[in-house]
Amino acid sequence: MTPTATIAVLALALLVGISLGLLGGGGSILAVPILTAVGGVEPRAAIASSLLIVGTTSALGLLQHARAGRVRWRVGVVFGAAGVVGALVGGLLGRTLPPGVLMVLLAGTMIAAAVAMLRRRPRHDRAEPARPRIALVLVLGTVVGSLAGLVGAGGRPYVVSQAK
């Protein structure tokens, strides 16, 4: 990578970090195109790298939310365990697909995420959060994990709205 590309990747990575901090998501879906288009990283390596990058920053965010008492541990552990299984399956599938197909799937994921975020949703002004449906959490965790393993992007906007 050239020094100019390195500086551009670092500047864009800062913007990814800011988006994670402000929105709570969007890191991988931004990191993969930055790593491939700007950094010249091969798509499979960019996907794996983005998962490491976003996983690390998410862990730091988890610490802050846990200290503030905003973590629903039971739901998180179930979702995470299902996500790990899904990511393994998605990663295995991703190894069999050409890099161009992975990038098209990522683009489709980006479009779906954009549409999901633009749709209006009813506000959830509940004093006490609803009891999570564990079966739904397992399914969503597996789907999101599979997507993350396949193209390096999760489904936070959908998951947060549906799993409440």
Short mmCIF file of C-alpha atoms in Angstrom, two decimals:
data_model
loop_
_atom_site.label_atom_id
_atom_site.label_comp_id
_atom_site.label_asym_id
_atom_site.label_seq_id
_atom_site.Cartn_x
_atom_site.Cartn_y
_atom_site.Cartn_z
CA MET A 1 0.00 0.00 0.00
CA THR A 2 1.35 3.43 -0.90
CA PRO A 3 1.82 6.07 1.80
CA THR A 4 -1.05 8.08 0.31
CA ALA A 5 -3.36 5.06 0.38
CA THR A 6 -2.30 4.33 3.97
CA ILE A 7 -3.17 7.88 5.05
CA ALA A 8 -6.51 7.68 3.20
CA VAL A 9 -7.34 4.32 4.83
CA LEU A 10 -6.46 5.69 8.28
CA ALA A 11 -8.58 8.81 7.76
CA LEU A 12 -11.52 6.74 6.54
CA ALA A 13 -11.02 4.30 9.44
CA LEU A 14 -11.42 7.25 11.81
CA LEU A 15 -14.75 8.01 10.13
CA VAL A 16 -15.78 4.35 10.54
CA GLY A 17 -14.95 4.58 14.23
CA ILE A 18 -17.01 7.73 14.55
CA SER A 19 -19.96 6.02 12.82
CA LEU A 20 -19.66 3.11 15.23
CA GLY A 21 -19.65 5.48 18.18
CA LEU A 22 -22.55 7.59 16.97
CA LEU A 23 -24.76 4.92 15.43
CA GLY A 24 -23.65 1.74 17.17
CA GLY A 25 -23.12 -0.03 13.86
CA GLY A 26 -22.00 0.26 10.30
CA GLY A 27 -18.34 -0.51 10.84
CA SER A 28 -17.89 -3.60 8.69
CA ILE A 29 -20.21 -2.45 5.98
CA LEU A 30 -17.96 0.60 5.63
CA ALA A 31 -14.62 -1.04 6.37
CA VAL A 32 -14.76 -3.70 3.65
CA PRO A 33 -15.19 -1.23 0.76
CA ILE A 34 -12.55 1.06 2.26
CA LEU A 35 -10.05 -1.77 2.61
CA THR A 36 -10.71 -3.09 -0.91
CA ALA A 37 -11.19 0.10 -2.92
CA VAL A 38 -8.79 2.43 -1.13
CA GLY A 39 -6.36 0.01 0.50
CA GLY A 40 -6.22 -2.50 -2.34
CA VAL A 41 -6.85 -5.43 0.02
CA GLU A 42 -8.28 -8.64 -1.50
CA PRO A 43 -12.01 -8.99 -0.58
CA ARG A 44 -11.66 -12.13 1.56
CA ALA A 45 -8.83 -10.54 3.57
CA ALA A 46 -10.83 -7.31 3.87
CA ILE A 47 -13.83 -9.23 5.22
CA ALA A 48 -11.73 -11.03 7.83
CA SER A 49 -9.89 -7.83 8.76
CA SER A 50 -13.12 -5.86 9.13
CA LEU A 51 -14.51 -8.47 11.50
CA LEU A 52 -11.41 -8.19 13.69
CA ILE A 53 -11.48 -4.39 13.59
CA VAL A 54 -15.17 -4.04 14.34
CA GLY A 55 -15.11 -6.85 16.90
CA THR A 56 -12.42 -5.05 18.84
CA THR A 57 -14.17 -1.69 18.76
CA SER A 58 -17.49 -3.34 19.65
CA ALA A 59 -15.90 -5.00 22.67
CA LEU A 60 -14.77 -1.58 23.88
CA GLY A 61 -18.29 -0.23 23.39
CA LEU A 62 -19.68 -3.21 25.29
CA LEU A 63 -17.58 -2.29 28.30
CA GLN A 64 -19.03 1.21 28.37
CA HIS A 65 -22.61 -0.01 28.02
CA ALA A 66 -22.09 -2.75 30.63
CA ARG A 67 -20.80 -0.19 33.14
CA ALA A 68 -23.93 1.87 32.50
CA GLY A 69 -26.18 -1.18 33.01
CA ARG A 70 -27.57 -1.23 29.48
CA VAL A 71 -26.58 -4.79 28.51
CA ARG A 72 -29.13 -7.59 28.44
CA TRP A 73 -26.63 -10.38 29.05
CA ARG A 74 -28.92 -13.35 28.46
CA VAL A 75 -30.04 -12.06 25.07
CA GLY A 76 -26.49 -11.06 24.15
CA VAL A 77 -25.00 -14.45 25.00
CA VAL A 78 -27.71 -16.35 23.10
CA PHE A 79 -27.44 -14.02 20.10
CA GLY A 80 -23.64 -14.16 20.20
CA ALA A 81 -23.49 -17.95 20.39
CA ALA A 82 -25.89 -18.27 17.46
CA GLY A 83 -23.89 -15.62 15.61
CA VAL A 84 -20.65 -17.56 16.05
CA VAL A 85 -22.21 -20.67 14.53
CA GLY A 86 -23.65 -18.61 11.69
CA ALA A 87 -20.31 -16.86 11.08
CA LEU A 88 -18.56 -20.20 10.78
CA VAL A 89 -21.09 -21.35 8.18
CA GLY A 90 -20.95 -18.01 6.34
CA GLY A 91 -17.15 -18.03 6.36
CA LEU A 92 -17.05 -21.54 4.92
CA LEU A 93 -19.52 -20.56 2.21
CA GLY A 94 -17.55 -17.38 1.48
CA ARG A 95 -14.41 -19.41 0.80
CA THR A 96 -16.20 -21.12 -2.08
CA LEU A 97 -17.42 -17.93 -3.80
CA PRO A 98 -15.37 -15.72 -6.14
CA PRO A 99 -14.33 -12.32 -4.70
CA GLY A 100 -16.56 -10.49 -7.19
CA VAL A 101 -19.62 -12.38 -5.97
CA LEU A 102 -18.74 -11.51 -2.36
CA MET A 103 -18.57 -7.82 -3.26
CA VAL A 104 -21.94 -7.97 -5.07
CA LEU A 105 -23.45 -9.65 -1.99
CA LEU A 106 -21.94 -6.91 0.19
CA ALA A 107 -23.44 -4.26 -2.09
CA GLY A 108 -26.84 -5.94 -1.80
CA THR A 109 -26.45 -6.01 1.98
CA MET A 110 -25.61 -2.30 1.96
CA ILE A 111 -28.74 -1.52 -0.06
CA ALA A 112 -30.91 -3.65 2.24
CA ALA A 113 -29.42 -1.94 5.31
CA ALA A 114 -30.05 1.50 3.82
CA VAL A 115 -33.68 0.66 3.03
CA ALA A 116 -34.19 -0.80 6.53
CA MET A 117 -32.78 2.33 8.16
CA LEU A 118 -34.92 4.65 6.03
CA ARG A 119 -38.17 2.85 6.82
CA ARG A 120 -40.14 4.49 9.59
CA ARG A 121 -40.59 2.34 12.67
CA PRO A 122 -42.96 2.85 15.57
CA ARG A 123 -41.30 4.22 18.69
CA HIS A 124 -40.85 1.83 21.57
CA ASP A 125 -41.47 3.93 24.67
CA ARG A 126 -41.69 1.15 27.19
CA ALA A 127 -40.64 1.59 30.78
CA GLU A 128 -39.74 -2.10 30.97
CA PRO A 129 -38.32 -3.90 27.90
CA ALA A 130 -40.40 -6.75 26.55
CA ARG A 131 -39.29 -10.28 27.32
CA PRO A 132 -37.17 -11.44 24.38
CA ARG A 133 -38.33 -14.37 22.33
CA ILE A 134 -35.30 -16.65 22.54
CA ALA A 135 -36.21 -18.57 19.38
CA LEU A 136 -36.28 -15.30 17.43
CA VAL A 137 -32.97 -14.24 19.01
CA LEU A 138 -31.41 -17.57 17.94
CA VAL A 139 -32.65 -17.25 14.37
CA LEU A 140 -31.59 -13.61 14.04
CA GLY A 141 -28.20 -14.37 15.59
CA THR A 142 -27.61 -17.19 13.14
CA VAL A 143 -28.68 -15.10 10.14
CA VAL A 144 -26.61 -12.08 11.17
CA GLY A 145 -23.62 -14.30 11.96
CA SER A 146 -23.90 -15.99 8.58
CA LEU A 147 -24.02 -12.63 6.85
CA ALA A 148 -21.04 -11.41 8.87
CA GLY A 149 -19.02 -14.51 8.02
CA LEU A 150 -19.98 -14.31 4.37
CA VAL A 151 -19.48 -10.62 3.55
CA GLY A 152 -18.25 -9.05 6.79
CA ALA A 153 -21.43 -7.09 7.49
CA GLY A 154 -24.00 -7.63 10.17
CA GLY A 155 -27.62 -6.64 10.55
CA ARG A 156 -27.75 -4.29 13.49
CA PRO A 157 -30.58 -1.96 12.35
CA TYR A 158 -32.87 -4.94 11.75
CA VAL A 159 -31.82 -6.91 14.80
CA VAL A 160 -32.22 -4.09 17.28
CA SER A 161 -35.72 -3.30 16.05
CA GLN A 162 -36.93 -6.90 15.84
CA ALA A 163 -35.43 -8.49 18.96
CA LYS A 164 -36.95 -6.03 21.45
#
